[in-house]
DNA sequence: ATGTTCACG
DNA sequence: ACGTACGTGAACATT
């Protein structure tokens, strides 16, 4: 299901890129316009009444490429399934059909919007007819109303044909009057009116070259005007009623999308149609009581387990139901006293009793709160669906099921949303839903596991993600201790400081306003104080740091605002924000999202413990509130030094970069030496090193000269020179960048060292920006993703090692390239050796991995 | 609900 | 010529 989208060739080898792009555009149009009637007109062929009039008409047009030709009938089919009328008329162009029908519609009192890539159609603009011309991409259009035409050209829409007649058209290949272009044509029209008016008065003009050309080319001009004129009365046999738009023909459209492998469009379709989506068989749910437990624990069959929590944070949310199925029978209950049954407890914790489920980590955490452990999980449908396609990162079994064309309600569909969200009163309804979940897990297990194997991702799943889900559950459950009193103390200090700055800002600005509102701040800075506008956002002036930093010498307010912003961020997000998450056990239990990021990294929510301040000291103080759970313990942290560059050195095979790491050089100084053409790192100045470091980062992100220039404040030319020099010095890196983009184009995805996959359909986009973005992603994802693979392996090995060595130390946090532990002081010495050895042996690369450690009484001191 | 800003790797 | 760094989450203002 996931493996064909790659090349924009469907299973039968038909190109589908134009079809895909067309449908994308159509989606946007339908959404924006909400039409009651719709029509898409096509050219019928090359010969029309215009070619009869003028043989050369459109004579120089390049031939339509064959891939596009083969897609035209598909586009017509698709439009048909989407409930949109298509039409072509021999001897006429699509323009004439559009003109004729829009004329008819207008006469009928309708408002008409014409969407086209061709500016010629703007002549059709009237008070009721708007012509939208695509300017770039698919989303941006220029809307032509009579006012806009006037503003842009200085003439009325129906004078456009006079203009075109006079100036001719090079792309349609018809001549006008010699030496007359847009400017002259408009001037003449404004002076005389129509072409006929011009020629009525041509004799009165004073002698000039222009007059001579007008007279000489009169016939041509009239012919060109005729060619340019869109026929409003073509023999179109359509009536308006036939154009009525009633929406998609769901069933046919779905089959069509399936045939074309348009999975993303399939995903977007409302609800799979009943007759094509697989309906789940009716299930009888029996009570999960002691008798049922006896049956389960004595069975040798694999069981599917559904433990349903209600609410998004499973560390606090209540369990609402439990269901266990062997595929034939479904046992469910909402009475949790069953979890006190020792046989059930033992069975759950027995790793020899194989189980399937959806979301292992959540299940472990939920059951933990009821004193149960679980083991023996072989299939976690959530993890597998994410590995198969990182875009399927919905944490919801109903949504995953829909990808596989199974009609299982999503959480939102079942429980409702917003204020209406509630557990159904009817217990059997709930249990039936849980049984359906079990059924779906059972139904899809083989299929999904086969896909995983086909993608060569089985060991990524068996050896990394599945064991990691257990490690993460343990980390979340353990939680990190926070001294709320410390946060309270900071809260007071910062509050005073904020009040002071606030007062000073109001004084300086001469009035009170909300400093946190970019809108109000913009007015103060750029209107009241008249500071120069450096950057604009969609909604107004940008007031972001880089803008304010450029303005800070111009007014004392700017500096104060910068300070205010910094402190208020720390105050609201961290000092105040974190306190809300401290549980009665004095700990914060974050939730790691294991199936969200496109690269394979983790993310952390409620709260996010992966972005606790460190770069500026006021913020870094927050870390003083993070402490070990016991007095004579310490926080111990270990981080990989430059993993991403080491990964790049490994996957690119670049000799110079590999050498730098093998010899344990200062990599940024080494890069500086190379790109600045120095003989030794001794000649590298701190500024050179800084620039080289930024260049190294840029390389990892999929470099662009502009991005680099912005980052280190140099010109784009200089940045381009850096990059060129970089690629000369590290040719292997250059080769990797070229190869990986090519790989993405050919396969539709890129991979990490452990075969984690990211699909990049945009690599084929016609839009420059979209395509470039996909290319940078292709370069970055294997690097960032492989680094994520590595630390995941290290975490699993680390947890094993702690148990094996009988250490009390706990792994608490992961922040992308570092692990944070708490441990008795007595174990620190052991950890200083053990942790780096486990981390640097997590995978074998062509370059060594380097690990740095630190420890102290708080997280602040462990750095 | 969306946009802006800013915290981290 | 195009208009940019890669990956996240949360607070706040505004719609």
XYZ file of N, CA, C and O in Angstrom, chain A residues 40-207:
672
model
N -15.032 22.007 -16.773
C -13.647 22.107 -17.214
C -13.644 21.911 -18.721
O -14.141 20.905 -19.233
N -13.119 22.896 -19.439
C -13.129 22.844 -20.904
C -11.767 22.405 -21.418
O -10.735 22.743 -20.849
N -11.792 21.632 -22.495
C -10.545 21.167 -23.121
C -10.507 21.584 -24.580
O -11.548 21.780 -25.204
N -9.290 21.696 -25.113
C -9.153 21.880 -26.566
C -9.487 20.560 -27.231
O -9.095 19.497 -26.751
N -10.193 20.641 -28.388
C -10.557 19.392 -29.056
C -9.431 18.882 -29.941
O -9.250 17.688 -30.130
N -8.663 19.784 -30.500
C -7.585 19.341 -31.380
C -6.785 20.535 -31.843
O -7.008 21.657 -31.385
N -5.879 20.281 -32.759
C -4.993 21.371 -33.173
C -5.663 22.333 -34.151
O -5.341 23.513 -34.180
N -6.565 21.805 -34.971
C -7.166 22.687 -35.980
C -8.474 23.274 -35.470
O -9.315 22.568 -34.923
N -8.610 24.586 -35.630
C -9.814 25.280 -35.193
C -10.164 26.330 -36.230
O -9.441 26.501 -37.206
N -11.249 27.032 -35.970
C -11.608 28.103 -36.915
C -10.504 29.152 -37.010
O -10.356 29.833 -38.004
N -9.692 29.255 -35.969
C -8.597 30.239 -36.005
C -7.475 29.788 -36.953
O -6.916 30.602 -37.667
N -7.179 28.507 -36.956
C -6.136 28.040 -37.876
C -6.625 28.149 -39.323
O -5.835 28.281 -40.234
N -7.946 28.066 -39.489
C -8.482 28.255 -40.839
C -8.259 29.695 -41.307
O -7.981 29.957 -42.455
N -8.448 30.629 -40.338
C -8.268 32.039 -40.653
C -6.802 32.382 -40.872
O -6.454 33.258 -41.637
N -5.945 31.695 -40.108
C -4.529 32.041 -40.108
C -3.733 30.779 -39.826
O -3.737 30.264 -38.717
N -3.112 30.291 -40.893
C -2.483 28.980 -40.826
C -1.424 28.888 -39.716
O -1.215 27.849 -39.120
N -0.751 29.995 -39.478
C 0.362 29.985 -38.533
C -0.085 30.019 -37.063
O 0.742 29.954 -36.166
N -1.386 30.173 -36.820
C -1.863 30.370 -35.460
C -1.320 29.282 -34.524
O -1.460 28.097 -34.790
N -0.710 29.720 -33.442
C -0.063 28.831 -32.473
C 0.964 27.920 -33.124
O 1.274 26.832 -32.625
N 1.489 28.401 -34.289
C 2.394 27.567 -35.082
C 3.689 27.205 -34.395
O 4.232 26.127 -34.629
N 4.158 28.098 -33.538
C 5.457 27.809 -32.921
C 5.335 27.116 -31.570
O 6.323 26.872 -30.906
N 4.098 26.821 -31.156
C 3.908 26.122 -29.886
C 4.648 24.793 -29.854
O 4.556 24.017 -30.791
N 5.373 24.558 -28.774
C 6.056 23.274 -28.648
C 5.014 22.166 -28.533
O 3.912 22.387 -28.026
N 5.364 21.015 -29.047
C 4.441 19.886 -29.000
C 4.178 19.486 -27.545
O 5.077 19.526 -26.711
N 2.961 19.126 -27.242
C 2.658 18.662 -25.887
C 3.453 17.392 -25.608
O 3.447 16.477 -26.414
N 4.161 17.335 -24.461
C 4.944 16.131 -24.166
C 4.049 14.893 -24.053
O 2.920 14.997 -23.582
N 4.550 13.733 -24.498
C 3.716 12.524 -24.530
C 3.203 12.101 -23.152
O 2.089 11.599 -23.047
N 4.001 12.342 -22.065
C 3.501 11.924 -20.745
C 2.248 12.706 -20.392
O 1.344 12.205 -19.737
N 2.249 13.981 -20.859
C 1.103 14.816 -20.551
C -0.085 14.371 -21.382
O -1.211 14.275 -20.897
N 0.182 14.071 -22.669
C -0.888 13.611 -23.553
C -1.578 12.389 -22.974
O -2.794 12.291 -22.983
N -0.775 11.445 -22.459
C -1.379 10.203 -21.968
C -2.197 10.447 -20.695
O -3.042 9.647 -20.334
N -1.922 11.589 -20.037
C -2.658 11.861 -18.796
C -3.960 12.620 -19.024
O -4.809 12.650 -18.145
N -4.093 13.254 -20.209
C -5.299 14.041 -20.457
C -6.597 13.258 -20.314
O -7.525 13.703 -19.639
N -6.666 12.061 -20.929
C -7.915 11.287 -20.749
C -8.154 10.939 -19.280
O -9.294 10.902 -18.824
N -7.051 10.702 -18.536
C -7.203 10.380 -17.112
C -7.789 11.566 -16.354
O -8.634 11.403 -15.477
N -7.319 12.751 -16.708
C -7.844 13.945 -16.050
C -9.345 14.054 -16.311
O -10.129 14.336 -15.410
N -9.739 13.760 -17.553
C -11.168 13.832 -17.869
C -11.956 12.785 -17.070
O -13.025 13.092 -16.540
N -11.385 11.587 -16.976
C -12.062 10.545 -16.188
C -12.221 10.986 -14.743
O -13.280 10.858 -14.140
N -11.110 11.522 -14.220
C -11.126 11.895 -12.810
C -12.167 12.974 -12.548
O -12.914 12.914 -11.572
N -12.219 13.964 -13.455
C -13.202 15.034 -13.305
C -14.614 14.469 -13.276
O -15.468 14.877 -12.501
N -14.805 13.505 -14.135
C -16.079 12.804 -14.193
C -16.436 12.206 -12.827
O -17.527 12.400 -12.313
N -15.455 11.490 -12.230
C -15.699 10.877 -10.920
C -15.876 11.930 -9.831
O -16.502 11.684 -8.818
N -15.296 13.077 -10.051
C -15.418 14.134 -9.050
C -16.706 14.930 -9.239
O -16.940 15.920 -8.557
N -17.499 14.497 -10.218
C -18.802 15.139 -10.418
C -18.713 16.456 -11.177
O -19.573 17.312 -11.037
N -17.646 16.610 -11.961
C -17.475 17.860 -12.712
C -17.566 17.587 -14.204
O -16.905 16.691 -14.725
N -18.389 18.370 -14.859
C -18.609 18.211 -16.290
C -17.351 18.589 -17.063
O -16.650 19.558 -16.715
N -17.045 17.830 -18.100
C -15.957 18.229 -18.997
C -16.553 18.411 -20.388
O -17.591 17.822 -20.707
N -15.887 19.209 -21.191
C -16.449 19.466 -22.513
C -15.371 19.874 -23.484
O -14.428 20.594 -23.130
N -15.470 19.381 -24.719
C -14.614 19.887 -25.785
C -15.454 20.000 -27.055
O -16.483 19.339 -27.188
N -15.024 20.851 -27.942
C -15.843 21.148 -29.118
C -14.947 21.242 -30.344
O -14.067 22.101 -30.402
N -15.174 20.346 -31.323
C -14.331 20.367 -32.515
C -14.311 21.764 -33.149
O -15.345 22.444 -33.178
N -13.169 22.150 -33.637
C -13.041 23.430 -34.325
C -12.948 24.641 -33.382
O -12.759 25.747 -33.855
N -13.144 24.413 -32.084
C -13.064 25.534 -31.149
C -12.041 25.248 -30.057
O -11.738 24.085 -29.763
N -11.545 26.312 -29.464
C -10.625 26.145 -28.347
C -11.398 26.136 -27.029
O -12.541 26.594 -26.972
N -10.728 25.651 -25.987
C -11.337 25.635 -24.657
C -11.793 27.039 -24.265
O -12.871 27.214 -23.684
N -10.995 28.041 -24.651
C -11.334 29.435 -24.338
C -12.736 29.813 -24.817
O -13.464 30.542 -24.150
N -13.085 29.335 -26.023
C -14.383 29.702 -26.597
C -15.528 29.040 -25.827
O -16.596 29.619 -25.657
N -15.273 27.828 -25.377
C -16.297 27.141 -24.572
C -16.509 27.915 -23.272
O -17.648 28.180 -22.856
N -15.389 28.296 -22.672
C -15.464 29.036 -21.409
C -16.185 30.367 -21.617
O -17.067 30.743 -20.847
N -15.799 31.063 -22.687
C -16.425 32.360 -22.971
C -17.915 32.224 -23.160
O -18.715 32.964 -22.567
N -18.287 31.235 -23.951
C -19.696 31.039 -24.265
C -20.501 30.708 -23.008
O -21.560 31.279 -22.755
N -19.976 29.771 -22.219
C -20.719 29.337 -21.039
C -20.745 30.413 -19.951
O -21.751 30.570 -19.252
N -19.654 31.153 -19.815
C -19.674 32.186 -18.785
C -20.651 33.289 -19.180
O -21.326 33.871 -18.335
N -20.744 33.523 -20.476
C -21.699 34.498 -21.002
C -23.132 34.066 -20.688
O -23.950 34.835 -20.205
N -23.387 32.776 -20.935
C -24.715 32.212 -20.650
C -25.038 32.310 -19.165
O -26.141 32.694 -18.778
N -24.051 31.940 -18.361
C -24.270 31.917 -16.908
C -24.542 33.323 -16.392
O -25.422 33.538 -15.553
N -23.798 34.260 -16.917
C -23.974 35.634 -16.487
C -25.381 36.119 -16.847
O -26.058 36.754 -16.037
N -25.790 35.771 -18.049
C -27.124 36.172 -18.494
C -28.186 35.582 -17.573
O -29.270 36.138 -17.407
N -27.852 34.458 -16.972
C -28.773 33.783 -16.074
C -28.679 34.330 -14.645
O -29.293 33.793 -13.734
N -27.826 35.326 -14.452
C -27.715 35.969 -13.138
C -26.722 35.310 -12.207
O -26.723 35.551 -11.008
N -25.855 34.448 -12.741
C -24.892 33.764 -11.876
C -23.600 34.566 -11.751
O -23.250 35.344 -12.634
N -22.910 34.326 -10.631
C -21.540 34.831 -10.513
C -20.606 33.757 -11.043
O -20.767 32.586 -10.726
N -19.652 34.174 -11.856
C -18.778 33.198 -12.491
C -17.318 33.455 -12.102
O -16.881 34.602 -12.040
N -16.604 32.374 -11.815
C -15.157 32.492 -11.634
C -14.478 31.601 -12.665
O -14.831 30.419 -12.794
N -13.560 32.177 -13.398
C -12.799 31.405 -14.379
C -11.397 31.230 -13.818
O -10.753 32.202 -13.432
N -10.943 29.974 -13.748
C -9.588 29.754 -13.246
C -8.735 29.213 -14.379
O -9.106 28.232 -15.035
N -7.623 29.843 -14.633
C -6.841 29.517 -15.815
C -5.389 29.893 -15.601
O -5.057 30.640 -14.687
N -4.536 29.379 -16.468
C -3.143 29.800 -16.422
C -2.879 30.834 -17.512
O -1.767 31.316 -17.674
N -3.930 31.152 -18.281
C -3.764 31.925 -19.507
C -4.362 33.325 -19.350
O -5.572 33.474 -19.153
N -3.516 34.337 -19.456
C -3.986 35.719 -19.267
C -4.954 36.169 -20.364
O -5.672 37.143 -20.176
N -4.948 35.468 -21.518
C -5.858 35.844 -22.615
C -7.301 35.896 -22.142
O -8.111 36.651 -22.666
N -7.626 35.056 -21.171
C -9.018 34.956 -20.733
C -9.485 36.175 -19.948
O -10.676 36.333 -19.699
N -8.548 37.028 -19.563
C -8.951 38.200 -18.776
C -9.909 39.106 -19.537
O -10.620 39.898 -18.941
N -9.943 38.981 -20.849
C -10.900 39.773 -21.639
C -12.350 39.449 -21.276
O -13.260 40.208 -21.587
N -12.563 38.301 -20.639
C -13.933 37.894 -20.299
C -14.429 38.541 -19.007
O -15.593 38.388 -18.632
N -13.534 39.214 -18.312
C -13.876 39.839 -17.037
C -15.042 40.823 -17.156
O -15.059 41.658 -18.055
N -16.026 40.663 -16.273
C -17.125 41.635 -16.167
C -17.437 41.802 -14.683
O -16.748 41.225 -13.844
N -18.490 42.556 -14.400
C -18.885 42.720 -12.999
C -19.265 41.382 -12.376
O -19.145 41.186 -11.174
N -19.759 40.463 -13.172
C -20.193 39.174 -12.649
C -19.148 38.080 -12.874
O -19.275 36.993 -12.350
N -18.180 38.349 -13.737
C -17.206 37.317 -14.082
C -15.815 37.722 -13.590
O -15.288 38.757 -13.998
N -15.265 36.907 -12.690
C -13.908 37.153 -12.211
C -12.982 36.126 -12.855
O -13.330 34.945 -12.935
N -11.845 36.576 -13.328
C -10.889 35.645 -13.923
C -9.683 35.530 -12.993
O -9.042 36.523 -12.677
N -9.430 34.310 -12.517
C -8.287 34.102 -11.639
C -7.177 33.422 -12.419
O -7.364 32.321 -12.936
N -6.037 34.072 -12.466
C -4.903 33.530 -13.210
C -3.861 33.021 -12.222
O -3.464 33.745 -11.313
N -3.432 31.779 -12.416
C -2.382 31.233 -11.544
C -1.098 32.004 -11.754
O -0.646 32.149 -12.882
N -0.538 32.506 -10.674
C 0.739 33.183 -10.839
C 1.893 32.259 -10.552
O 2.796 32.095 -11.335
N 1.856 31.629 -9.399
C 2.889 30.633 -9.137
C 2.301 29.529 -8.271
O 1.381 29.756 -7.513
N 2.877 28.364 -8.420
C 2.355 27.230 -7.667
C 0.890 27.018 -7.993
O 0.437 27.346 -9.080
N 0.170 26.517 -7.064
C -1.242 26.282 -7.305
C -2.097 27.151 -6.411
O -3.276 27.368 -6.674
N -1.501 27.654 -5.349
C -2.315 28.350 -4.362
C -2.500 29.823 -4.678
O -3.491 30.409 -4.306
N -1.512 30.399 -5.361
C -1.609 31.838 -5.548
C -2.190 32.189 -6.898
O -1.711 31.764 -7.938
N -3.256 32.993 -6.871
C -3.850 33.425 -8.125
C -3.986 34.936 -8.106
O -4.027 35.555 -7.057
N -4.030 35.496 -9.302
C -4.263 36.923 -9.425
C -5.703 37.070 -9.906
O -6.082 36.493 -10.924
N -6.502 37.798 -9.155
C -7.925 37.934 -9.501
C -8.165 39.149 -10.375
O -7.870 40.264 -9.969
N -8.691 38.921 -11.550
C -9.000 40.029 -12.450
C -10.478 40.398 -12.364
O -11.346 39.608 -12.706
N -10.730 41.576 -11.854
C -12.057 42.174 -11.916
C -11.901 43.346 -12.876
O -10.776 43.731 -13.190
N -13.004 43.950 -13.339
C -12.846 45.108 -14.234
C -11.958 46.183 -13.606
O -11.141 46.789 -14.293
N -12.090 46.347 -12.275
C -11.271 47.360 -11.597
C -9.786 47.000 -11.673
O -8.936 47.852 -11.881
N -9.522 45.680 -11.447
C -8.126 45.254 -11.465
C -7.514 45.412 -12.860
O -6.357 45.794 -13.005
N -8.298 45.129 -13.883
C -7.817 45.296 -15.262
C -7.479 46.768 -15.506
O -6.424 47.107 -16.036
N -8.388 47.615 -15.051
C -8.209 49.063 -15.222
C -6.917 49.522 -14.530
O -6.108 50.254 -15.101
N -6.785 49.036 -13.307
C -5.639 49.419 -12.502
C -4.330 48.946 -13.140
O -3.337 49.645 -13.183
N -4.397 47.723 -13.675
C -3.174 47.118 -14.176
C -2.808 47.605 -15.580
O -1.643 47.840 -15.887
N -3.841 47.684 -16.431
C -3.559 48.021 -17.828
C -4.038 49.415 -18.208
O -3.618 49.979 -19.214
N -4.975 49.947 -17.434
C -5.511 51.260 -17.759
C -6.577 51.208 -18.846
O -6.916 52.218 -19.462
N -7.094 50.021 -19.139
C -8.162 49.890 -20.133
C -9.268 48.991 -19.583
O -9.116 48.406 -18.514
N -10.364 48.873 -20.312
C -11.449 48.004 -19.868
C -11.210 46.589 -20.401
O -10.479 46.418 -21.395
N -11.849 45.595 -19.771
C -11.609 44.217 -20.219
C -11.908 43.999 -21.705
O -11.160 43.312 -22.390
N -12.984 44.652 -22.213
C -13.286 44.374 -23.628
C -12.365 45.120 -24.592
O -12.411 44.910 -25.781
N -11.499 45.984 -24.033
C -10.486 46.617 -24.900
C -9.211 45.765 -24.995
O -8.313 46.091 -25.784
N -9.175 44.691 -24.218
C -7.985 43.834 -24.260
C -7.776 43.260 -25.659
O -6.650 43.166 -26.146
N -8.898 42.942 -26.327
C -8.759 42.372 -27.686
C -8.217 43.403 -28.677
O -7.473 43.068 -29.586
N -8.567 44.668 -28.444
C -7.993 45.711 -29.305
C -6.496 45.804 -29.073
O -5.704 45.941 -29.997
N -6.146 45.717 -27.783
C -4.733 45.787 -27.435
C -3.976 44.624 -28.079
O -2.938 44.810 -28.706
N -4.541 43.416 -27.931
C -3.858 42.243 -28.475
C -3.762 42.310 -29.995
O -2.777 41.895 -30.586
N -4.816 42.832 -30.605
C -4.797 42.970 -32.066
C -3.664 43.887 -32.500
O -2.950 43.594 -33.463
N -3.504 44.980 -31.791
C -2.468 45.944 -32.164
C -1.065 45.411 -31.889
O -0.150 45.620 -32.672
N -0.907 44.720 -30.768
C 0.448 44.309 -30.404
C 0.811 42.896 -30.863
O 1.983 42.533 -30.913
N -0.206 42.097 -31.203
C 0.073 40.718 -31.604
C 0.373 39.850 -30.392
O 0.281 40.300 -29.256
N 0.685 38.589 -30.652
C 0.982 37.690 -29.539
C 2.056 36.708 -29.990
O 1.847 35.934 -30.922
N 3.191 36.772 -29.337
C 4.275 35.891 -29.783
C 4.011 34.434 -29.428
O 4.341 33.539 -30.190
N 3.353 34.187 -28.258
C 3.186 32.777 -27.887
C 2.110 32.101 -28.739
O 2.215 30.924 -29.047
N 1.076 32.858 -29.113
C 0.090 32.272 -30.025
C 0.501 32.465 -31.484
O -0.174 32.010 -32.407
N 1.609 33.182 -31.646
C 2.226 33.349 -32.950
C 1.344 34.045 -33.968
O 1.122 33.546 -35.069
N 0.785 35.174 -33.582
C 0.174 36.016 -34.617
C 0.707 37.431 -34.477
O 1.065 37.859 -33.392
N 0.823 38.112 -35.629
C 1.472 39.420 -35.614
C 0.486 40.524 -35.263
O -0.722 40.322 -35.324
N 0.979 41.677 -34.897
C 0.117 42.850 -34.748
C 0.654 43.912 -35.668
O 1.063 43.603 -36.784
N 0.665 45.130 -35.180
C 1.248 46.220 -35.945
C 2.722 46.325 -35.556
O 3.057 46.246 -34.377
N 3.541 46.474 -36.559
C 4.971 46.520 -36.288
C 5.303 47.633 -35.291
O 4.720 48.713 -35.327
N 6.253 47.300 -34.399
C 6.769 48.251 -33.412
C 5.743 48.671 -32.343
O 6.004 49.579 -31.549
N 4.559 48.080 -32.393
C 3.571 48.420 -31.355
C 3.572 47.323 -30.293
O 3.351 46.155 -30.603
N 3.847 47.730 -29.074
C 3.808 46.797 -27.939
C 2.692 47.206 -27.008
O 1.817 48.004 -27.381
N 2.746 46.652 -25.802
C 1.658 46.885 -24.854
C 1.454 48.372 -24.568
O 0.339 48.886 -24.620
N 2.556 49.063 -24.302
C 2.482 50.478 -23.896
C 1.828 51.344 -24.984
O 0.893 52.096 -24.707
N 2.314 51.195 -26.197
C 1.793 51.993 -27.306
C 0.333 51.651 -27.570
O -0.507 52.537 -27.795
N 0.041 50.358 -27.541
C -1.335 49.928 -27.799
C -2.283 50.572 -26.796
O -3.337 51.120 -27.169
N -1.906 50.546 -25.521
C -2.774 51.111 -24.480
C -2.936 52.619 -24.680
O -4.031 53.167 -24.544
N -1.850 53.265 -25.074
C -1.914 54.712 -25.300
C -2.915 55.026 -26.426
O -3.774 55.908 -26.293
N -2.810 54.273 -27.505
C -3.718 54.485 -28.637
C -5.172 54.250 -28.236
O -6.067 55.018 -28.595
N -5.377 53.171 -27.483
C -6.746 52.828 -27.086
C -7.321 53.921 -26.189
O -8.485 54.312 -26.346
N -6.508 54.418 -25.286
C -7.000 55.472 -24.399
C -7.302 56.762 -25.158
O -8.182 57.530 -24.786
N -6.571 56.944 -26.241
C -6.786 58.168 -27.017
C -8.023 58.049 -27.902
O -8.821 58.980 -27.987
N -8.180 56.876 -28.542
C -9.230 56.774 -29.569
C -10.379 55.838 -29.187
O -11.480 56.004 -29.678
N -10.121 54.827 -28.355
C -11.155 53.845 -28.038
C -10.812 52.501 -28.640
O -9.735 51.977 -28.395
N -11.693 51.943 -29.467
C -11.458 50.616 -30.029
C -10.524 50.694 -31.240
O -10.165 51.772 -31.702
N -10.183 49.525 -31.775
C -9.346 49.474 -32.973
C -10.029 50.185 -34.133
O -9.408 50.925 -34.889
N -11.342 49.941 -34.232
C -12.100 50.589 -35.304
C -11.992 52.104 -35.182
O -11.784 52.811 -36.182
N -12.140 52.612 -33.946
C -12.011 54.057 -33.711
C -10.626 54.562 -34.126
O -10.496 55.642 -34.710
N -9.626 53.769 -33.811
C -8.258 54.189 -34.161
C -8.128 54.347 -35.671
O -7.655 55.364 -36.170
N -8.632 53.312 -36.397
C -8.470 53.382 -37.858
C -9.384 54.431 -38.486
O -9.076 54.977 -39.533
N -10.517 54.729 -37.811
C -11.365 55.826 -38.300
C -10.609 57.147 -38.276
O -10.875 58.039 -39.078
N -9.683 57.266 -37.324
C -8.998 58.543 -37.157
C -7.541 58.520 -37.583
O -6.812 59.474 -37.352
N -7.130 57.404 -38.196
C -5.701 57.256 -38.474
C -5.185 58.357 -39.407
O -4.037 58.791 -39.285
N -6.059 58.806 -40.285
C -5.627 59.836 -41.238
C -5.335 61.169 -40.558
O -4.508 61.949 -41.027
N -6.057 61.398 -39.421
C -5.861 62.670 -38.724
C -4.550 62.715 -37.943
O -4.124 63.785 -37.511
N -3.959 61.546 -37.736
C -2.716 61.537 -36.939
C -1.630 62.295 -37.668
O -1.579 62.305 -38.898
N -0.755 62.911 -36.837
C 0.320 63.608 -37.538
C 1.379 62.606 -37.975
O 1.480 61.503 -37.442
N 2.112 63.038 -38.966
C 3.034 62.141 -39.625
C 4.029 61.534 -38.613
O 4.652 62.260 -37.830
